[in-house]
Short mmCIF file of C-alpha atoms in Angstrom, two decimals:
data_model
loop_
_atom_site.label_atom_id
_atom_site.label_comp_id
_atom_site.label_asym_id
_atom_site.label_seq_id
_atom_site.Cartn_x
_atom_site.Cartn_y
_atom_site.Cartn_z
CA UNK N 1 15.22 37.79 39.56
CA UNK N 2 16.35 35.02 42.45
CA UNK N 3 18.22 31.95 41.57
CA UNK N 4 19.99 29.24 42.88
CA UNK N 5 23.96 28.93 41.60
CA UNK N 6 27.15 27.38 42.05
CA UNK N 7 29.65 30.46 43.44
CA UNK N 8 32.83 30.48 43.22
CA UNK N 9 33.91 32.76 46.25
CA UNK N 10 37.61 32.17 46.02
CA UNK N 11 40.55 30.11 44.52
CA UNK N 12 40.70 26.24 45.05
CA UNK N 13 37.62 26.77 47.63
CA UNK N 14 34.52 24.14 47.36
CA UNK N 15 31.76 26.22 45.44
CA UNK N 16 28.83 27.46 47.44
CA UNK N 17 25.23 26.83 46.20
CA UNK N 18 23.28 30.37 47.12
CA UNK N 19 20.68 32.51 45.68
CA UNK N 20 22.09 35.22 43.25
CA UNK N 21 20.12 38.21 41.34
CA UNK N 22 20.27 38.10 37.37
CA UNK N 23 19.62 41.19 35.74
CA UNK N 24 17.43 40.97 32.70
CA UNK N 25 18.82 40.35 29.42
CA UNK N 26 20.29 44.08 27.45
CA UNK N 27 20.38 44.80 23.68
CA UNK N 28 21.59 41.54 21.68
CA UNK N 29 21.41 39.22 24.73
CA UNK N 30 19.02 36.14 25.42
CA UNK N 31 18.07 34.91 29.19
CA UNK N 32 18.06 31.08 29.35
CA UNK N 33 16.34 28.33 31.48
CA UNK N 34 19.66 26.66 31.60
CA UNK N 35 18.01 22.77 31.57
CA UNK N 36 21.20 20.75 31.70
CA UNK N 37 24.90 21.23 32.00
CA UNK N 38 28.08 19.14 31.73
CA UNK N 39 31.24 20.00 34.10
CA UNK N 40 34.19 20.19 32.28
CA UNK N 41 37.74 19.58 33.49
CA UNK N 42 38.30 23.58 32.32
CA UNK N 43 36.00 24.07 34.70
CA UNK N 44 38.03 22.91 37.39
CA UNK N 45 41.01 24.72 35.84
CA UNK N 46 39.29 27.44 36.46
CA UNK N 47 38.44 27.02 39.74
CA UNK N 48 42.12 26.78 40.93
CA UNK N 49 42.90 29.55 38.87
CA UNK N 50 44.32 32.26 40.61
CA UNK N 51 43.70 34.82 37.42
CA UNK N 52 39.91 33.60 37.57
CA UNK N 53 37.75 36.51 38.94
CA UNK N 54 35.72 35.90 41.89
CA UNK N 55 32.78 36.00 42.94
CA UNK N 56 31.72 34.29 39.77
CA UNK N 57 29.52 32.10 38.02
CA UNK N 58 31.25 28.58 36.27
CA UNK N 59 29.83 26.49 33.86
CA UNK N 60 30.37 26.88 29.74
CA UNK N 61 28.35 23.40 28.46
CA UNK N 62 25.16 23.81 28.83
CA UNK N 63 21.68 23.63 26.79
CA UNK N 64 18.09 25.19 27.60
CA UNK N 65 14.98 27.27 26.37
CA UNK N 66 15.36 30.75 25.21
CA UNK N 67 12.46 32.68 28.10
CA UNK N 68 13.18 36.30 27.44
CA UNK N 69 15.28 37.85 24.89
CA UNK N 70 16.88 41.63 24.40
CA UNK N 71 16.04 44.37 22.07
CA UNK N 72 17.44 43.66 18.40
CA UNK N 73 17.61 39.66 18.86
CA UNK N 74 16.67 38.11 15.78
CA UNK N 75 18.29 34.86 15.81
CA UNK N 76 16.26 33.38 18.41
CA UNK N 77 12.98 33.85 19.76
CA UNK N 78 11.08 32.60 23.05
CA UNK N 79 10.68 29.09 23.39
CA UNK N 80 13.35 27.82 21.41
CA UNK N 81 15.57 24.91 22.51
CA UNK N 82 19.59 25.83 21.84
CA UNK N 83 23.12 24.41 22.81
CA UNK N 84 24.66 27.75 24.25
CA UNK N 85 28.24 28.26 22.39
CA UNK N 86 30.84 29.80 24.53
CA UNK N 87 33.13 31.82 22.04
CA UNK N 88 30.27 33.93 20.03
CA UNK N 89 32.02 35.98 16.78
CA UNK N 90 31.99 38.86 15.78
CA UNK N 91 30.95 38.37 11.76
CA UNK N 92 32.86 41.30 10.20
CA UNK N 93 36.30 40.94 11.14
CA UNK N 94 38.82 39.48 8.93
CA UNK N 95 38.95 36.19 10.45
CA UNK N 96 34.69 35.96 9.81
CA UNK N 97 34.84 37.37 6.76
CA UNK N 98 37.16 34.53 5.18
CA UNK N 99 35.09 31.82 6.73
CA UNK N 100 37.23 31.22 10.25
CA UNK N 101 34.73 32.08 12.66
CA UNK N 102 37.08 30.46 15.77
CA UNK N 103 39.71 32.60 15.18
CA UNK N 104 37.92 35.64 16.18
CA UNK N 105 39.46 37.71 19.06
CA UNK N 106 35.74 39.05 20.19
CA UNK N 107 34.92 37.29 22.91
CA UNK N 108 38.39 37.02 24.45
CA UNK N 109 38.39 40.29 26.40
CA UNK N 110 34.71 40.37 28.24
CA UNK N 111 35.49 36.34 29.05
CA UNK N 112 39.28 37.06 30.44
CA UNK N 113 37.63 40.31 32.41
CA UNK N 114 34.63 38.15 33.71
CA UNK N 115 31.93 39.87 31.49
CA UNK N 116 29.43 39.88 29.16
CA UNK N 117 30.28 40.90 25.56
CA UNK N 118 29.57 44.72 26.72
CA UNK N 119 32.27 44.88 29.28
CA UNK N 120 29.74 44.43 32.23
CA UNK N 121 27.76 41.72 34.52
CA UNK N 122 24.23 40.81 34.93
CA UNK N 123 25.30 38.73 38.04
CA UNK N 124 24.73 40.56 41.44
CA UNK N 125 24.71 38.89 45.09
CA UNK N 126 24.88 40.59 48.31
CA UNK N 127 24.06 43.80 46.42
CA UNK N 128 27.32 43.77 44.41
CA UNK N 129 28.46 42.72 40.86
CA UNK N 130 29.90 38.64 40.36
CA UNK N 131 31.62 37.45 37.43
CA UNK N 132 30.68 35.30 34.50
CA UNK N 133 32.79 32.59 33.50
CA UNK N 134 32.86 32.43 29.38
CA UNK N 135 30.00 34.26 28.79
CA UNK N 136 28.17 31.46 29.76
CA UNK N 137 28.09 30.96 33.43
CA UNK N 138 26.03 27.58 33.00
CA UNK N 139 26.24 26.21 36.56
CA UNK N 140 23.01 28.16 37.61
CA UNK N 141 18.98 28.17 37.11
CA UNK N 142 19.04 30.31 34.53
CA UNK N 143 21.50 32.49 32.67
CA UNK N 144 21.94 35.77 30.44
CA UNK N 145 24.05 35.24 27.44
CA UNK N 146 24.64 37.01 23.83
CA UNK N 147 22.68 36.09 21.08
CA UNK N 148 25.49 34.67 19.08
CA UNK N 149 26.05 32.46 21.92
CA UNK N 150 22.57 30.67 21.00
CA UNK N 151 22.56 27.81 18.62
CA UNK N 152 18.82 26.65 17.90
CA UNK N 153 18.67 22.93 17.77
CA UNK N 154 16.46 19.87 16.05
CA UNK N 155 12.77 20.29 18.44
CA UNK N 156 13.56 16.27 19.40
CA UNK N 157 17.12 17.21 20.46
CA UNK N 158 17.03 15.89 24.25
CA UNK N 159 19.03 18.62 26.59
CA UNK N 160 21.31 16.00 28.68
CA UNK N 161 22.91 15.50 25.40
CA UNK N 162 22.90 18.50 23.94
CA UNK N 163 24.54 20.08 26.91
CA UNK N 164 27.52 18.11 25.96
CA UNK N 165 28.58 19.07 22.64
CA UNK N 166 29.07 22.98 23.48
CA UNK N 167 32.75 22.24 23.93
CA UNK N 168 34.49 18.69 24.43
CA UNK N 169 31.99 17.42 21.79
CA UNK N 170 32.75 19.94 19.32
CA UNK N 171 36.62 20.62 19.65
CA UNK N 172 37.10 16.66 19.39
CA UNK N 173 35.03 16.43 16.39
CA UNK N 174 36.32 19.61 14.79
CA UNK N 175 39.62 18.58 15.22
CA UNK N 176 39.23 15.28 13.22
CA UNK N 177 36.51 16.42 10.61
CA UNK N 178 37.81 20.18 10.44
CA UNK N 179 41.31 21.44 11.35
CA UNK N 180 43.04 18.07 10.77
CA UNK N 181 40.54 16.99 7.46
CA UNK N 182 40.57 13.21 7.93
CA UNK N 183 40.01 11.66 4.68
CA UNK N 184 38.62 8.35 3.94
CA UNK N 185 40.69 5.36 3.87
CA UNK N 186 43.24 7.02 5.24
CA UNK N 187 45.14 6.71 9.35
CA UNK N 188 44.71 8.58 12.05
CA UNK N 189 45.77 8.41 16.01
CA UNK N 190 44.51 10.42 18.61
CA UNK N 191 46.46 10.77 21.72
CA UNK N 192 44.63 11.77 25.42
CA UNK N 193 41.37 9.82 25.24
CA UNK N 194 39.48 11.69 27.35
CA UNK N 195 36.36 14.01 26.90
CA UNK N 196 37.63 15.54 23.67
CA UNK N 197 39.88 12.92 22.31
CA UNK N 198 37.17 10.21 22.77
CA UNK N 199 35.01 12.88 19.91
CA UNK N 200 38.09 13.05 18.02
CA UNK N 201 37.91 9.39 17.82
CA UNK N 202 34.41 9.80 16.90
CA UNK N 203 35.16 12.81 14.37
CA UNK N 204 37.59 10.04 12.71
CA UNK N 205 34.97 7.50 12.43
CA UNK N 206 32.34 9.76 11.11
CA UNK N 207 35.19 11.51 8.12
CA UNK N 208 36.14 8.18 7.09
CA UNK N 209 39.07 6.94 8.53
CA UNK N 210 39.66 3.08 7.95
CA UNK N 211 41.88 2.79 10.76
CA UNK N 212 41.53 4.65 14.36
CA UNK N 213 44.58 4.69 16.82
CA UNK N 214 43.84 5.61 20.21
CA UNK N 215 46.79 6.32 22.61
CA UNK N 216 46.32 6.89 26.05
CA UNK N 217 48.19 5.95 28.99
CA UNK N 218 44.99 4.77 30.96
CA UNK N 219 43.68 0.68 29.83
CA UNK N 220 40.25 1.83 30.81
CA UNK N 221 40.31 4.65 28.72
CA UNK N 222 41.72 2.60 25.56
CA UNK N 223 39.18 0.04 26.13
CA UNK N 224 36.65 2.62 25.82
CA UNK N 225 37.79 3.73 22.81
CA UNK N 226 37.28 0.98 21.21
CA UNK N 227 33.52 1.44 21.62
CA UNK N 228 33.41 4.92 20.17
CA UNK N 229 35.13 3.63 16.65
CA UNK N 230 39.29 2.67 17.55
CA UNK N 231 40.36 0.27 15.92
CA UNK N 232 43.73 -0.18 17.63
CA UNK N 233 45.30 1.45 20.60
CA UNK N 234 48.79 2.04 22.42
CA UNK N 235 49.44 2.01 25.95
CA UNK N 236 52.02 5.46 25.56
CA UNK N 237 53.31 4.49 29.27
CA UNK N 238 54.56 1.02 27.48
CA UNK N 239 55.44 1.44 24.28
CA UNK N 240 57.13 3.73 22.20
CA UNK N 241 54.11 5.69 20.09
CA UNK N 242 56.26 6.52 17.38
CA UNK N 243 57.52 3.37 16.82
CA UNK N 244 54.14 1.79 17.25
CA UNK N 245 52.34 4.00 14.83
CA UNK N 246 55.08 3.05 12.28
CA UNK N 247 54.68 -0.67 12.85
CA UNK N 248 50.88 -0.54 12.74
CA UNK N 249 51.05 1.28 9.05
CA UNK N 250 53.65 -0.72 7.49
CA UNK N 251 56.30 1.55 9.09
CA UNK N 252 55.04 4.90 6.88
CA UNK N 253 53.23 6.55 10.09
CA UNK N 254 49.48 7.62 10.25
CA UNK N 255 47.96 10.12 7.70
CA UNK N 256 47.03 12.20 10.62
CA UNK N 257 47.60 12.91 14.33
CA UNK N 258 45.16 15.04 17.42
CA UNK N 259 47.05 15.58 20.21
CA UNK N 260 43.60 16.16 22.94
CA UNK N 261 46.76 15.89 25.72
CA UNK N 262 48.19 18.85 26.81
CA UNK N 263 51.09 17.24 27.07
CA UNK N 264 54.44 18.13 25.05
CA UNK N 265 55.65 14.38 25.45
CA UNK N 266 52.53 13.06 23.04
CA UNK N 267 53.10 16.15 20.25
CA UNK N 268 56.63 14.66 19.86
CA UNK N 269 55.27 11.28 19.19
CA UNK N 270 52.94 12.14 17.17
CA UNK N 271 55.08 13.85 15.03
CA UNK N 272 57.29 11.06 15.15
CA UNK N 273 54.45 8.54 14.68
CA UNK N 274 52.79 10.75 11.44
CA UNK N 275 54.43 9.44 7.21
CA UNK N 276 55.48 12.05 5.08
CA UNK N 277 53.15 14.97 4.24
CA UNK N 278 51.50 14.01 7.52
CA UNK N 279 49.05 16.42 9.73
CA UNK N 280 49.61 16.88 13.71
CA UNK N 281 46.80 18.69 15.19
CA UNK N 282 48.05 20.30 18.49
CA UNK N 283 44.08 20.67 20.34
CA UNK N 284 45.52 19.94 24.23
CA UNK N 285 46.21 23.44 25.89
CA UNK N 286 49.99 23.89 26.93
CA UNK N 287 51.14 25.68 29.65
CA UNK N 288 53.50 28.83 28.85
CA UNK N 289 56.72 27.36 29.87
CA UNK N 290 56.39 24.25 28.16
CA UNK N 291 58.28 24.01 24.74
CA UNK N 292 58.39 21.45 21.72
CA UNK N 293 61.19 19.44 20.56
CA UNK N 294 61.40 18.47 16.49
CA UNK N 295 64.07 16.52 15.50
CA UNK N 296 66.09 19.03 12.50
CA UNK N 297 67.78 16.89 10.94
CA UNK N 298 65.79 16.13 7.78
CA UNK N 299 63.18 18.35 8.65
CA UNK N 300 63.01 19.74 5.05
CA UNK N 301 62.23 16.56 3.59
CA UNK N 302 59.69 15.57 5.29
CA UNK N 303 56.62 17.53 3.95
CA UNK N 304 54.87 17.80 7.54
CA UNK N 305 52.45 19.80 9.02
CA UNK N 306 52.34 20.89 12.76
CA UNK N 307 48.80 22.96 13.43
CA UNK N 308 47.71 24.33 16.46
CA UNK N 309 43.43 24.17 16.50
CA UNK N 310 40.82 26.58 18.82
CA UNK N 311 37.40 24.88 19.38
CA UNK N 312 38.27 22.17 16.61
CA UNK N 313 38.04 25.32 14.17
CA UNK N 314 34.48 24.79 14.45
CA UNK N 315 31.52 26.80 13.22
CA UNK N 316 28.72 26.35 16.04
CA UNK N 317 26.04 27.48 13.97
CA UNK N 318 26.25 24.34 11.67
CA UNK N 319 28.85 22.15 13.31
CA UNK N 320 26.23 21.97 16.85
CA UNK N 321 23.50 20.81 14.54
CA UNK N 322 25.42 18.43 12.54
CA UNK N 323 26.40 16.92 15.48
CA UNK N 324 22.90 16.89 16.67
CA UNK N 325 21.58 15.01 13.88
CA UNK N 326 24.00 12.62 13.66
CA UNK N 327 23.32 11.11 17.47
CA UNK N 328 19.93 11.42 16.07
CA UNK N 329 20.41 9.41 13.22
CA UNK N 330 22.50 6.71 15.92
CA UNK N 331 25.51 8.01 14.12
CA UNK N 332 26.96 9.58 16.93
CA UNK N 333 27.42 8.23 20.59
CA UNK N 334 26.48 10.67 23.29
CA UNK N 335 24.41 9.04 25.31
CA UNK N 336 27.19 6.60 26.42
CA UNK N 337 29.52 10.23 27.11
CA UNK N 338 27.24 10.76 30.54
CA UNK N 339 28.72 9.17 32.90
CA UNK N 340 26.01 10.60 35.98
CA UNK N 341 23.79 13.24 36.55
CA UNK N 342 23.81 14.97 39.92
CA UNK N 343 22.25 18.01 41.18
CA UNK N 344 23.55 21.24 41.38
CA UNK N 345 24.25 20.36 44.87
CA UNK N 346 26.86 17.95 44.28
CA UNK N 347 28.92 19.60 41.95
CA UNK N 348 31.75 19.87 44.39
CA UNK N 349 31.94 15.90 44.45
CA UNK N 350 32.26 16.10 40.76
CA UNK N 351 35.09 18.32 41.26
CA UNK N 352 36.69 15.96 43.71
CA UNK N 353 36.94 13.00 41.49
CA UNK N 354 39.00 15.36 38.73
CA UNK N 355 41.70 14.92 41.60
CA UNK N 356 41.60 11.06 41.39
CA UNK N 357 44.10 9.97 38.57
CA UNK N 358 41.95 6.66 38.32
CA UNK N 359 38.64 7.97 37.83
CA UNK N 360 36.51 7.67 34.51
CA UNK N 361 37.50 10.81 32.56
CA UNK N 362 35.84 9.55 29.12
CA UNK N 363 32.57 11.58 29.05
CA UNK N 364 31.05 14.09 31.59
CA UNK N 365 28.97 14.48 34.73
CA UNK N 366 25.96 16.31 34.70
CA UNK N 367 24.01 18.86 36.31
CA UNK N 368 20.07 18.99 35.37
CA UNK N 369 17.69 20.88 36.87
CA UNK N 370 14.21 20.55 37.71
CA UNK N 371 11.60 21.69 35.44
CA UNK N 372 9.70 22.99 38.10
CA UNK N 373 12.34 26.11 38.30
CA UNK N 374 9.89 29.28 38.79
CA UNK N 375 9.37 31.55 35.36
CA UNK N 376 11.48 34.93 36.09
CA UNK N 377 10.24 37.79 36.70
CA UNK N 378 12.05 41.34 36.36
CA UNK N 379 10.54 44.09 38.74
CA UNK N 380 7.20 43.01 37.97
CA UNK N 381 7.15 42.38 34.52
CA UNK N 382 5.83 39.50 32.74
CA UNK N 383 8.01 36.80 32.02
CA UNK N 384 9.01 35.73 28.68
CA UNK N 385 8.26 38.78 26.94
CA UNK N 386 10.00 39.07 23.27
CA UNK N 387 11.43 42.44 22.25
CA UNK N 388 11.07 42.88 18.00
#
């Protein structure tokens, strides 16, 4: 089938909106009407990525209706409205077995290589194979993707929002609720408010915590904060965190720390800024190079802990729906999270403002497309058809 797509023809370029074939979906894969999708800053760090493949396909939040799906699917069927995950598991490895579903090494090959879980593309232009970009490739009309990639969602879910929590949404709130297990009553800070530390903040709020520290470097973004459930925040660029933390818990630290940053500046402060038997939850990527400095001294006494989380060791399957409930129950904000939706023809203005150190970095821009998008067809058969 034709359809219009954001290409990605080389490094650091401006993508090019063209018509591209999909192939139809192969055993254990699902096509999707792709019906919105956020752009993500790892998006753009893909984009200038000289290791990214090309030509390929961006895109990893999105949401839309299942219209055709492989032989052997039985998760999904045709018709049904799903959040699209981008790191699908495997289920029998040893990580799945015990329960830790994001520490599966599955889906790392195919999305490093460009491809779909079976070490190949359903992407084609000009007569020759593209690249997908986490098995998702969400910045087109439609998309092919594996099953386990396809989490159904509540029937009054609205898309906009359910496009966001596929990855900023769910690492922010994983981090808080799973990998750093924010009790109630208890402290925690969150350093880099933007799009995942802002649903740490809100992964706090929703586990319990009586007081919410949001360090940033940005006013705006602290501000902002505030709306999604901080009660206090710290201007890192004017203060010492550490040493604020302290003196905003009665100079034990907070009960917990989610460095969303990437930066190895706000890990040392937050280690600094956590009491005894304290949790630091490392979320923000580093790059390679970079390296961590602990004070020693005293080290042993402390009783802290220093975790690295994937994905907000979340489990799609039940942490997507939770989510979804909750903003349908007003317990969750995600509505306020868009902050514009464009066409699919605009995305490289999107992509500009990630270069502007000022702009509004607290939520996401997105692409939604028009419902009167054509039904596929694959060499002349009918559309939607459902393989049992």
């Amino acid at each position: 089938m034709r359809m219009k797509a954001a290409v990605m023809e080389a490094t650091g370029r401006p993508l090019q909106v063209k018509e591209v074939d999909l192939q139809a979906p192969k055993a254990g894969e699902v096509l999707i009407k792709i019906e919105a999708t956020s752009i993500c800053h790892s998006d753009f760090n893909a984009l200038h990525d000289p290791t990214t493949p090309v030509p390929a396909i961006l895109g990893h939040e999105g949401a839309g209706i299942v219209k055709e799906v492989g032989p052997h699917v039985t998760k999904v069927k045709v018709g049904d409205r799903v959040a699209l995950n981008w790191v699908p598991y495997c289920g029998v490895c040893e990580y799945c077995i015990s329960g830790e579903f994001h520490m599966c090494e599955t889906a790392f090959e195919p999305m490093f290589n460009g491809t779909l879980l079976d070490g190949t593309s359903r992407l084609v232009m000009d007569g020759k194979p593209m690249y997908h970009y986490s098995l998702l490739s969400t910045f087109a009309e439609y998309t092919v993707v594996p099953e386990l990639s396809c989490v159904k969602l509540p029937p009054d879910m609205p898309m906009a929002q359910a496009s966001l929590i596929g990855c900023g949404v769910a690492t922010g709130y994983g981090a808080a609720v799973h990998a750093a297990q924010v009790k109630p009553g208890t402290s925690a800070a969150v350093f880099g408010i933007g799009g995942v530390g802002i649903n740490a903040v809100q992964g706090a709020r929703i586990a319990g915590a009586r007081q919410i520290i949001a360090c940033d470097v940005k006013e705006q973004n602290l501000e902002i904060a505030r709306q999604f459930g901080a009660t206090h925040t710290i201007n890192v660029g004017k203060e010492d965190a550490g040493e604020a933390l302290r003196a905003l818990t009665g100079g034990f630290g907070v009960h917990y720390a989610i460095d969303c940053s990437g930066n190895t500046k706000a890990t040392e402060s937050a280690w600094m800024g956590v009491r005894k038997k304290g949790v630091v939850v490392v979320v923000g990527a580093f790059g390679s190079s970079m390296m961590i400095r602990l004070p020693a001294g005293g080290f042993h006494r402390m009783g802290k802990t220093l975790k690295g989380s994937f994905y907000g060791d979340v489990q799609p399957f039940r942490d997507f729906v939770t989510i979804s409930n909750l903003y349908l129950e007003s317990k969750y904000k995600l509505d306020e999270l868009i902050l514009n939706r464009v066409q699919l023809e605009d995305i490289n203005a999107v992509f500009d403002s990630f270069h502007q150190h000022s702009c509004v970095n607290v939520g996401r821009s997105l692409i939604e497309f028009s419902s009167q998008v054509p039904l596929p067809s694959f060499g002349g058969e009918k559309a939607g058809r459902s393989y049992v």
